[in-house]
Amino acid sequence: MTDRRTELAGNLATVEHRIASACASAGRRRQDVTLIVVTKTYPVSDIRLLHELGVRQVAENRDQEAAPKAAECEDLSLTWHFVGQLQTNKVRSVASYADVVQAVDRPKLVSALSAAAVRTERELGCLIQVALDAESGGRGARGGVAPDGIEELATAVAGAPGLRLDGLMTVAPLAGPYAGRQQAAFERLLEFSSRLRADHPAANMVSAGMSADLEQAVMAGATHVRVGTAVLGDRPRLG
Ligand SMILES: *Cc1c(COP(=O)(O)O)cnc(C)c1O
């Protein structure tokens, strides 16, 4: 084992233990929560080690970085999640490697993703990113649609060729009424999820929780947690 492999294996075991403990506290089955490892800023060599260690779900947030990494990992069976704010001029590229786009937050993005999915003959899973701190009709500082915009986007995704409505995603707000109240924020997301599932029963993914708050996400009922630093280490500050 290389040192890095040992380090990643240890970190994964710690995260696994955290998820399993949170599931036990919440009375949930471990298999109902999926770990997505956020590999942004880390090299393909780490993705290969993670794959050897059993990771099958990875996430990236910038197309410039993700596209070449995904191309280099084409031989690995990995599901790629795109979790960053997405500009329409990047959509064609993202649609060529992403399996799930977690940051759908405006109608223009839905039509662009649909056109790209049809062109590449791929089906793209879509999560609507909800900004719990956004004003009615608005968008969040870190992307996402205000809760009253979920339904319109869900209808658009569900009716768009090449797209599959998979569920909802959020990032815990840093400001506003939910600042510092991650579990309350995630519980709110779960309420929106159950409303969504009334009309779209298959859209049952709830992506919430990161390294610092994965327990709160599991307690609230998240089906997917997105963990970066707790597995890979602290990222160098960008820019
Ligand atoms: C970077 C990132 C994560 C992972 O955050 P960590 O704190 O490193 O676990 C999760 N979700 C999104 C949208 C991210 O950009």
PDB file of C-alpha atoms and ligand atoms in Angstrom:
ATOM      1  CA  MET A   1       0.000   0.000   0.000  1.00  0.00           C
ATOM      2  CA  THR A   2       1.226   3.483  -0.818  1.00  0.00           C
ATOM      3  CA  ASP A   3       0.950   6.070   1.952  1.00  0.00           C
ATOM      4  CA  ARG A   4      -1.806   7.904   0.122  1.00  0.00           C
ATOM      5  CA  ARG A   5      -3.793   4.712  -0.265  1.00  0.00           C
ATOM      6  CA  THR A   6      -3.477   4.029   3.464  1.00  0.00           C
ATOM      7  CA  GLU A   7      -4.555   7.578   4.236  1.00  0.00           C
ATOM      8  CA  LEU A   8      -7.602   7.403   1.949  1.00  0.00           C
ATOM      9  CA  ALA A   9      -8.574   3.984   3.303  1.00  0.00           C
ATOM     10  CA  GLY A  10      -8.410   5.328   6.863  1.00  0.00           C
ATOM     11  CA  ASN A  11     -10.443   8.426   6.009  1.00  0.00           C
ATOM     12  CA  LEU A  12     -13.046   6.348   4.167  1.00  0.00           C
ATOM     13  CA  ALA A  13     -13.348   4.032   7.167  1.00  0.00           C
ATOM     14  CA  THR A  14     -13.913   7.031   9.449  1.00  0.00           C
ATOM     15  CA  VAL A  15     -16.583   8.482   7.153  1.00  0.00           C
ATOM     16  CA  GLU A  16     -18.194   5.064   6.803  1.00  0.00           C
ATOM     17  CA  HIS A  17     -18.327   4.794  10.594  1.00  0.00           C
ATOM     18  CA  ARG A  18     -19.900   8.268  10.846  1.00  0.00           C
ATOM     19  CA  ILE A  19     -22.580   7.400   8.288  1.00  0.00           C
ATOM     20  CA  ALA A  20     -23.298   4.038   9.917  1.00  0.00           C
ATOM     21  CA  SER A  21     -23.588   5.612  13.389  1.00  0.00           C
ATOM     22  CA  ALA A  22     -25.907   8.332  12.098  1.00  0.00           C
ATOM     23  CA  CYS A  23     -28.065   5.692  10.387  1.00  0.00           C
ATOM     24  CA  ALA A  24     -28.225   3.701  13.619  1.00  0.00           C
ATOM     25  CA  SER A  25     -29.246   6.813  15.610  1.00  0.00           C
ATOM     26  CA  ALA A  26     -31.870   7.698  13.033  1.00  0.00           C
ATOM     27  CA  GLY A  27     -33.235   4.146  12.826  1.00  0.00           C
ATOM     28  CA  ARG A  28     -32.337   4.011   9.150  1.00  0.00           C
ATOM     29  CA  ARG A  29     -30.692   1.232   7.186  1.00  0.00           C
ATOM     30  CA  ARG A  30     -27.114   1.897   6.160  1.00  0.00           C
ATOM     31  CA  GLN A  31     -27.884   0.858   2.600  1.00  0.00           C
ATOM     32  CA  ASP A  32     -30.393   3.697   2.271  1.00  0.00           C
ATOM     33  CA  VAL A  33     -27.625   6.318   2.348  1.00  0.00           C
ATOM     34  CA  THR A  34     -25.134   6.592  -0.521  1.00  0.00           C
ATOM     35  CA  LEU A  35     -21.723   8.201  -0.114  1.00  0.00           C
ATOM     36  CA  ILE A  36     -20.622  10.435  -2.977  1.00  0.00           C
ATOM     37  CA  VAL A  37     -16.966  11.448  -2.743  1.00  0.00           C
ATOM     38  CA  VAL A  38     -16.327  14.998  -3.969  1.00  0.00           C
ATOM     39  CA  THR A  39     -12.968  14.788  -5.732  1.00  0.00           C
ATOM     40  CA  LYS A  40     -12.612  18.435  -6.851  1.00  0.00           C
ATOM     41  CA  THR A  41      -9.017  19.759  -6.745  1.00  0.00           C
ATOM     42  CA  TYR A  42      -7.655  16.215  -6.222  1.00  0.00           C
ATOM     43  CA  PRO A  43      -5.861  14.266  -8.955  1.00  0.00           C
ATOM     44  CA  VAL A  44      -6.991  11.301 -11.026  1.00  0.00           C
ATOM     45  CA  SER A  45      -4.536   9.129  -9.076  1.00  0.00           C
ATOM     46  CA  ASP A  46      -6.719   9.672  -5.991  1.00  0.00           C
ATOM     47  CA  ILE A  47      -9.860   8.784  -7.945  1.00  0.00           C
ATOM     48  CA  ARG A  48      -8.176   5.537  -9.018  1.00  0.00           C
ATOM     49  CA  LEU A  49      -7.231   4.719  -5.423  1.00  0.00           C
ATOM     50  CA  LEU A  50     -10.786   5.504  -4.275  1.00  0.00           C
ATOM     51  CA  HIS A  51     -12.135   3.192  -6.960  1.00  0.00           C
ATOM     52  CA  GLU A  52      -9.827   0.417  -5.754  1.00  0.00           C
ATOM     53  CA  LEU A  53     -11.159   1.061  -2.254  1.00  0.00           C
ATOM     54  CA  GLY A  54     -14.731   0.545  -3.434  1.00  0.00           C
ATOM     55  CA  VAL A  55     -15.957   4.083  -4.164  1.00  0.00           C
ATOM     56  CA  ARG A  56     -18.322   4.150  -7.154  1.00  0.00           C
ATOM     57  CA  GLN A  57     -19.880   7.632  -6.881  1.00  0.00           C
ATOM     58  CA  VAL A  58     -17.775  10.748  -7.387  1.00  0.00           C
ATOM     59  CA  ALA A  59     -18.608  14.435  -7.775  1.00  0.00           C
ATOM     60  CA  GLU A  60     -16.938  17.447  -9.332  1.00  0.00           C
ATOM     61  CA  ASN A  61     -18.010  21.101  -9.462  1.00  0.00           C
ATOM     62  CA  ARG A  62     -16.066  22.690 -12.365  1.00  0.00           C
ATOM     63  CA  ASP A  63     -16.306  21.464 -15.942  1.00  0.00           C
ATOM     64  CA  GLN A  64     -12.756  22.584 -16.855  1.00  0.00           C
ATOM     65  CA  GLU A  65     -11.433  20.237 -14.192  1.00  0.00           C
ATOM     66  CA  ALA A  66     -14.037  17.484 -14.393  1.00  0.00           C
ATOM     67  CA  ALA A  67     -14.008  16.871 -18.162  1.00  0.00           C
ATOM     68  CA  PRO A  68     -10.355  15.753 -18.437  1.00  0.00           C
ATOM     69  CA  LYS A  69     -10.556  13.767 -15.189  1.00  0.00           C
ATOM     70  CA  ALA A  70     -13.647  11.891 -16.345  1.00  0.00           C
ATOM     71  CA  ALA A  71     -11.962  11.180 -19.696  1.00  0.00           C
ATOM     72  CA  GLU A  72      -8.910   9.726 -17.942  1.00  0.00           C
ATOM     73  CA  CYS A  73     -11.148   7.503 -15.811  1.00  0.00           C
ATOM     74  CA  GLU A  74     -13.235   6.125 -18.664  1.00  0.00           C
ATOM     75  CA  ASP A  75     -12.044   2.581 -17.894  1.00  0.00           C
ATOM     76  CA  LEU A  76     -13.467   2.745 -14.333  1.00  0.00           C
ATOM     77  CA  SER A  77     -17.082   2.023 -13.466  1.00  0.00           C
ATOM     78  CA  LEU A  78     -17.930   5.327 -11.801  1.00  0.00           C
ATOM     79  CA  THR A  79     -21.061   7.419 -11.561  1.00  0.00           C
ATOM     80  CA  TRP A  80     -20.189  11.099 -12.064  1.00  0.00           C
ATOM     81  CA  HIS A  81     -22.204  13.773 -10.301  1.00  0.00           C
ATOM     82  CA  PHE A  82     -21.891  17.412 -11.304  1.00  0.00           C
ATOM     83  CA  VAL A  83     -22.487  19.530  -8.192  1.00  0.00           C
ATOM     84  CA  GLY A  84     -21.349  23.022  -9.205  1.00  0.00           C
ATOM     85  CA  GLN A  85     -23.166  26.036 -10.541  1.00  0.00           C
ATOM     86  CA  LEU A  86     -23.491  25.339 -14.229  1.00  0.00           C
ATOM     87  CA  GLN A  87     -23.351  27.844 -17.083  1.00  0.00           C
ATOM     88  CA  THR A  88     -25.253  26.977 -20.226  1.00  0.00           C
ATOM     89  CA  ASN A  89     -22.082  27.185 -22.344  1.00  0.00           C
ATOM     90  CA  LYS A  90     -20.629  24.266 -20.322  1.00  0.00           C
ATOM     91  CA  VAL A  91     -23.683  22.080 -20.648  1.00  0.00           C
ATOM     92  CA  ARG A  92     -22.626  20.217 -23.775  1.00  0.00           C
ATOM     93  CA  SER A  93     -19.370  19.195 -22.170  1.00  0.00           C
ATOM     94  CA  VAL A  94     -20.952  18.225 -18.844  1.00  0.00           C
ATOM     95  CA  ALA A  95     -23.613  16.160 -20.610  1.00  0.00           C
ATOM     96  CA  SER A  96     -20.882  14.066 -22.239  1.00  0.00           C
ATOM     97  CA  TYR A  97     -19.612  12.582 -18.941  1.00  0.00           C
ATOM     98  CA  ALA A  98     -21.990  13.436 -16.089  1.00  0.00           C
ATOM     99  CA  ASP A  99     -24.545  10.849 -15.034  1.00  0.00           C
ATOM    100  CA  VAL A 100     -26.349  13.148 -12.606  1.00  0.00           C
ATOM    101  CA  VAL A 101     -26.459  16.948 -12.646  1.00  0.00           C
ATOM    102  CA  GLN A 102     -27.236  18.025  -9.086  1.00  0.00           C
ATOM    103  CA  ALA A 103     -27.474  21.774  -9.592  1.00  0.00           C
ATOM    104  CA  VAL A 104     -30.465  22.343 -11.867  1.00  0.00           C
ATOM    105  CA  ASP A 105     -31.850  25.697 -10.794  1.00  0.00           C
ATOM    106  CA  ARG A 106     -33.347  27.527 -13.787  1.00  0.00           C
ATOM    107  CA  PRO A 107     -35.507  26.733 -16.829  1.00  0.00           C
ATOM    108  CA  LYS A 108     -32.791  27.763 -19.304  1.00  0.00           C
ATOM    109  CA  LEU A 109     -30.526  25.098 -17.868  1.00  0.00           C
ATOM    110  CA  VAL A 110     -33.245  22.465 -18.288  1.00  0.00           C
ATOM    111  CA  SER A 111     -33.661  23.164 -21.994  1.00  0.00           C
ATOM    112  CA  ALA A 112     -29.897  23.292 -22.561  1.00  0.00           C
ATOM    113  CA  LEU A 113     -29.344  20.007 -20.683  1.00  0.00           C
ATOM    114  CA  SER A 114     -32.174  18.356 -22.583  1.00  0.00           C
ATOM    115  CA  ALA A 115     -30.786  19.404 -25.964  1.00  0.00           C
ATOM    116  CA  ALA A 116     -27.300  18.188 -24.984  1.00  0.00           C
ATOM    117  CA  ALA A 117     -28.596  14.876 -23.629  1.00  0.00           C
ATOM    118  CA  VAL A 118     -30.538  14.201 -26.816  1.00  0.00           C
ATOM    119  CA  ARG A 119     -27.530  15.112 -28.955  1.00  0.00           C
ATOM    120  CA  THR A 120     -25.168  12.795 -27.046  1.00  0.00           C
ATOM    121  CA  GLU A 121     -27.857  10.102 -26.762  1.00  0.00           C
ATOM    122  CA  ARG A 122     -27.386   9.895 -23.017  1.00  0.00           C
ATOM    123  CA  GLU A 123     -29.973  10.071 -20.259  1.00  0.00           C
ATOM    124  CA  LEU A 124     -29.069  12.644 -17.618  1.00  0.00           C
ATOM    125  CA  GLY A 125     -30.331  12.405 -14.072  1.00  0.00           C
ATOM    126  CA  CYS A 126     -31.286  15.807 -12.679  1.00  0.00           C
ATOM    127  CA  LEU A 127     -31.603  17.071  -9.126  1.00  0.00           C
ATOM    128  CA  ILE A 128     -33.204  20.426  -8.519  1.00  0.00           C
ATOM    129  CA  GLN A 129     -30.959  22.483  -6.279  1.00  0.00           C
ATOM    130  CA  VAL A 130     -33.004  24.245  -3.618  1.00  0.00           C
ATOM    131  CA  ALA A 131     -31.724  27.464  -2.017  1.00  0.00           C
ATOM    132  CA  LEU A 132     -33.352  27.575   1.403  1.00  0.00           C
ATOM    133  CA  ASP A 133     -32.091  31.150   1.891  1.00  0.00           C
ATOM    134  CA  ALA A 134     -33.482  32.535  -1.385  1.00  0.00           C
ATOM    135  CA  GLU A 135     -36.333  35.014  -1.555  1.00  0.00           C
ATOM    136  CA  SER A 136     -39.516  33.921  -3.282  1.00  0.00           C
ATOM    137  CA  GLY A 137     -38.915  33.803  -7.023  1.00  0.00           C
ATOM    138  CA  GLY A 138     -35.164  34.244  -6.562  1.00  0.00           C
ATOM    139  CA  ARG A 139     -31.968  32.227  -6.444  1.00  0.00           C
ATOM    140  CA  GLY A 140     -29.451  31.521  -3.716  1.00  0.00           C
ATOM    141  CA  ALA A 141     -25.990  32.991  -3.263  1.00  0.00           C
ATOM    142  CA  ARG A 142     -24.492  29.544  -3.895  1.00  0.00           C
ATOM    143  CA  GLY A 143     -26.955  28.664  -6.655  1.00  0.00           C
ATOM    144  CA  GLY A 144     -30.278  26.971  -6.259  1.00  0.00           C
ATOM    145  CA  VAL A 145     -33.866  27.966  -6.777  1.00  0.00           C
ATOM    146  CA  ALA A 146     -36.147  29.375  -4.079  1.00  0.00           C
ATOM    147  CA  PRO A 147     -38.527  26.714  -2.746  1.00  0.00           C
ATOM    148  CA  ASP A 148     -41.505  28.184  -4.596  1.00  0.00           C
ATOM    149  CA  GLY A 149     -39.705  27.512  -7.880  1.00  0.00           C
ATOM    150  CA  ILE A 150     -39.277  23.758  -7.352  1.00  0.00           C
ATOM    151  CA  GLU A 151     -42.542  22.717  -8.931  1.00  0.00           C
ATOM    152  CA  GLU A 152     -42.066  24.628 -12.189  1.00  0.00           C
ATOM    153  CA  LEU A 153     -38.575  23.192 -12.640  1.00  0.00           C
ATOM    154  CA  ALA A 154     -39.704  19.679 -11.749  1.00  0.00           C
ATOM    155  CA  THR A 155     -42.414  19.821 -14.376  1.00  0.00           C
ATOM    156  CA  ALA A 156     -39.913  21.110 -16.933  1.00  0.00           C
ATOM    157  CA  VAL A 157     -37.357  18.370 -16.189  1.00  0.00           C
ATOM    158  CA  ALA A 158     -39.988  15.629 -16.138  1.00  0.00           C
ATOM    159  CA  GLY A 159     -41.209  16.687 -19.589  1.00  0.00           C
ATOM    160  CA  ALA A 160     -37.786  17.219 -21.154  1.00  0.00           C
ATOM    161  CA  PRO A 161     -36.427  14.595 -23.573  1.00  0.00           C
ATOM    162  CA  GLY A 162     -33.197  12.996 -22.368  1.00  0.00           C
ATOM    163  CA  LEU A 163     -33.628  14.103 -18.754  1.00  0.00           C
ATOM    164  CA  ARG A 164     -34.741  12.079 -15.732  1.00  0.00           C
ATOM    165  CA  LEU A 165     -36.039  13.856 -12.629  1.00  0.00           C
ATOM    166  CA  ASP A 166     -34.168  12.212  -9.737  1.00  0.00           C
ATOM    167  CA  GLY A 167     -34.934  14.496  -6.786  1.00  0.00           C
ATOM    168  CA  LEU A 168     -33.622  17.442  -4.797  1.00  0.00           C
ATOM    169  CA  MET A 169     -30.276  18.762  -3.576  1.00  0.00           C
ATOM    170  CA  THR A 170     -29.269  21.513  -1.190  1.00  0.00           C
ATOM    171  CA  VAL A 171     -26.240  23.110   0.398  1.00  0.00           C
ATOM    172  CA  ALA A 172     -26.838  24.258   3.971  1.00  0.00           C
ATOM    173  CA  PRO A 173     -27.223  28.075   3.888  1.00  0.00           C
ATOM    174  CA  LEU A 174     -24.517  30.216   5.508  1.00  0.00           C
ATOM    175  CA  ALA A 175     -26.927  33.126   5.995  1.00  0.00           C
ATOM    176  CA  GLY A 176     -30.613  33.652   6.689  1.00  0.00           C
ATOM    177  CA  PRO A 177     -32.924  31.793   9.058  1.00  0.00           C
ATOM    178  CA  TYR A 178     -31.201  28.422   8.527  1.00  0.00           C
ATOM    179  CA  ALA A 179     -27.627  29.624   9.104  1.00  0.00           C
ATOM    180  CA  GLY A 180     -26.015  27.277  11.617  1.00  0.00           C
ATOM    181  CA  ARG A 181     -29.168  25.112  11.728  1.00  0.00           C
ATOM    182  CA  GLN A 182     -28.225  22.389   9.288  1.00  0.00           C
ATOM    183  CA  GLN A 183     -30.602  19.763  10.545  1.00  0.00           C
ATOM    184  CA  ALA A 184     -33.582  22.125  10.361  1.00  0.00           C
ATOM    185  CA  ALA A 185     -32.493  23.083   6.844  1.00  0.00           C
ATOM    186  CA  PHE A 186     -32.236  19.449   5.755  1.00  0.00           C
ATOM    187  CA  GLU A 187     -35.594  18.598   7.380  1.00  0.00           C
ATOM    188  CA  ARG A 188     -37.135  21.407   5.347  1.00  0.00           C
ATOM    189  CA  LEU A 189     -35.607  19.909   2.193  1.00  0.00           C
ATOM    190  CA  LEU A 190     -37.169  16.563   3.101  1.00  0.00           C
ATOM    191  CA  GLU A 191     -40.578  18.243   3.327  1.00  0.00           C
ATOM    192  CA  PHE A 192     -40.124  19.607  -0.183  1.00  0.00           C
ATOM    193  CA  SER A 193     -39.010  16.141  -1.271  1.00  0.00           C
ATOM    194  CA  SER A 194     -42.157  14.471  -0.008  1.00  0.00           C
ATOM    195  CA  ARG A 195     -44.263  17.089  -1.796  1.00  0.00           C
ATOM    196  CA  LEU A 196     -42.289  16.456  -4.990  1.00  0.00           C
ATOM    197  CA  ARG A 197     -42.707  12.688  -4.695  1.00  0.00           C
ATOM    198  CA  ALA A 198     -46.491  13.066  -4.540  1.00  0.00           C
ATOM    199  CA  ASP A 199     -46.360  14.097  -8.209  1.00  0.00           C
ATOM    200  CA  HIS A 200     -43.103  12.362  -9.199  1.00  0.00           C
ATOM    201  CA  PRO A 201     -42.763   9.146  -7.149  1.00  0.00           C
ATOM    202  CA  ALA A 202     -39.459   8.144  -8.761  1.00  0.00           C
ATOM    203  CA  ALA A 203     -37.767  11.433  -7.852  1.00  0.00           C
ATOM    204  CA  ASN A 204     -36.694  10.108  -4.481  1.00  0.00           C
ATOM    205  CA  MET A 205     -33.062  11.225  -4.236  1.00  0.00           C
ATOM    206  CA  VAL A 206     -32.278  13.760  -1.528  1.00  0.00           C
ATOM    207  CA  SER A 207     -28.698  15.007  -1.719  1.00  0.00           C
ATOM    208  CA  ALA A 208     -27.685  16.901   1.408  1.00  0.00           C
ATOM    209  CA  GLY A 209     -24.817  17.012   3.858  1.00  0.00           C
ATOM    210  CA  MET A 210     -21.081  17.460   3.427  1.00  0.00           C
ATOM    211  CA  SER A 211     -18.052  16.650   5.590  1.00  0.00           C
ATOM    212  CA  ALA A 212     -19.120  18.931   8.434  1.00  0.00           C
ATOM    213  CA  ASP A 213     -22.821  18.085   8.575  1.00  0.00           C
ATOM    214  CA  LEU A 214     -23.361  14.617   7.139  1.00  0.00           C
ATOM    215  CA  GLU A 215     -24.838  13.364  10.431  1.00  0.00           C
ATOM    216  CA  GLN A 216     -27.540  16.052  10.363  1.00  0.00           C
ATOM    217  CA  ALA A 217     -28.338  15.134   6.767  1.00  0.00           C
ATOM    218  CA  VAL A 218     -28.677  11.430   7.594  1.00  0.00           C
ATOM    219  CA  MET A 219     -30.838  12.275  10.626  1.00  0.00           C
ATOM    220  CA  ALA A 220     -33.105  14.398   8.419  1.00  0.00           C
ATOM    221  CA  GLY A 221     -33.494  11.595   5.855  1.00  0.00           C
ATOM    222  CA  ALA A 222     -31.011  12.388   3.080  1.00  0.00           C
ATOM    223  CA  THR A 223     -30.371   9.544   0.636  1.00  0.00           C
ATOM    224  CA  HIS A 224     -27.023  10.897  -0.616  1.00  0.00           C
ATOM    225  CA  VAL A 225     -24.233  12.719   1.220  1.00  0.00           C
ATOM    226  CA  ARG A 226     -21.464  14.576  -0.658  1.00  0.00           C
ATOM    227  CA  VAL A 227     -18.185  14.322   1.184  1.00  0.00           C
ATOM    228  CA  GLY A 228     -14.912  15.908   0.092  1.00  0.00           C
ATOM    229  CA  THR A 229     -12.428  16.977   2.753  1.00  0.00           C
ATOM    230  CA  ALA A 230     -13.269  14.230   5.255  1.00  0.00           C
ATOM    231  CA  VAL A 231     -12.117  11.664   2.672  1.00  0.00           C
ATOM    232  CA  LEU A 232      -9.421  13.488   0.696  1.00  0.00           C
ATOM    233  CA  GLY A 233      -8.111  16.092   3.137  1.00  0.00           C
ATOM    234  CA  ASP A 234      -8.255  19.883   3.225  1.00  0.00           C
ATOM    235  CA  ARG A 235      -8.353  21.444  -0.217  1.00  0.00           C
ATOM    236  CA  PRO A 236      -5.860  24.130  -1.138  1.00  0.00           C
ATOM    237  CA  ARG A 237      -7.713  27.461  -1.286  1.00  0.00           C
ATOM    238  CA  LEU A 238      -8.677  28.313  -4.846  1.00  0.00           C
ATOM    239  CA  GLY A 239      -7.835  31.707  -6.300  1.00  0.00           C
TER     240      GLY A 239
HETATM  241  C1  LIG B   1     -17.116  20.790  -2.312  1.00  0.00           C
HETATM  242  C2  LIG B   1     -18.534  20.401  -2.196  1.00  0.00           C
HETATM  243  C3  LIG B   1     -18.939  19.409  -1.286  1.00  0.00           C
HETATM  244  C4  LIG B   1     -17.984  18.700  -0.341  1.00  0.00           C
HETATM  245  O1  LIG B   1     -17.646  19.573   0.706  1.00  0.00           O
HETATM  246  P1  LIG B   1     -16.684  19.079   1.899  1.00  0.00           P
HETATM  247  O2  LIG B   1     -16.911  20.107   2.946  1.00  0.00           O
HETATM  248  O3  LIG B   1     -15.305  19.108   1.347  1.00  0.00           O
HETATM  249  O4  LIG B   1     -17.119  17.731   2.290  1.00  0.00           O
HETATM  250  C5  LIG B   1     -20.283  19.056  -1.270  1.00  0.00           C
HETATM  251  N1  LIG B   1     -21.178  19.666  -2.069  1.00  0.00           N
HETATM  252  C6  LIG B   1     -20.835  20.623  -2.948  1.00  0.00           C
HETATM  253  C7  LIG B   1     -21.890  21.242  -3.785  1.00  0.00           C
HETATM  254  C8  LIG B   1     -19.507  21.037  -3.021  1.00  0.00           C
HETATM  255  O5  LIG B   1     -19.170  21.991  -3.891  1.00  0.00           O
END
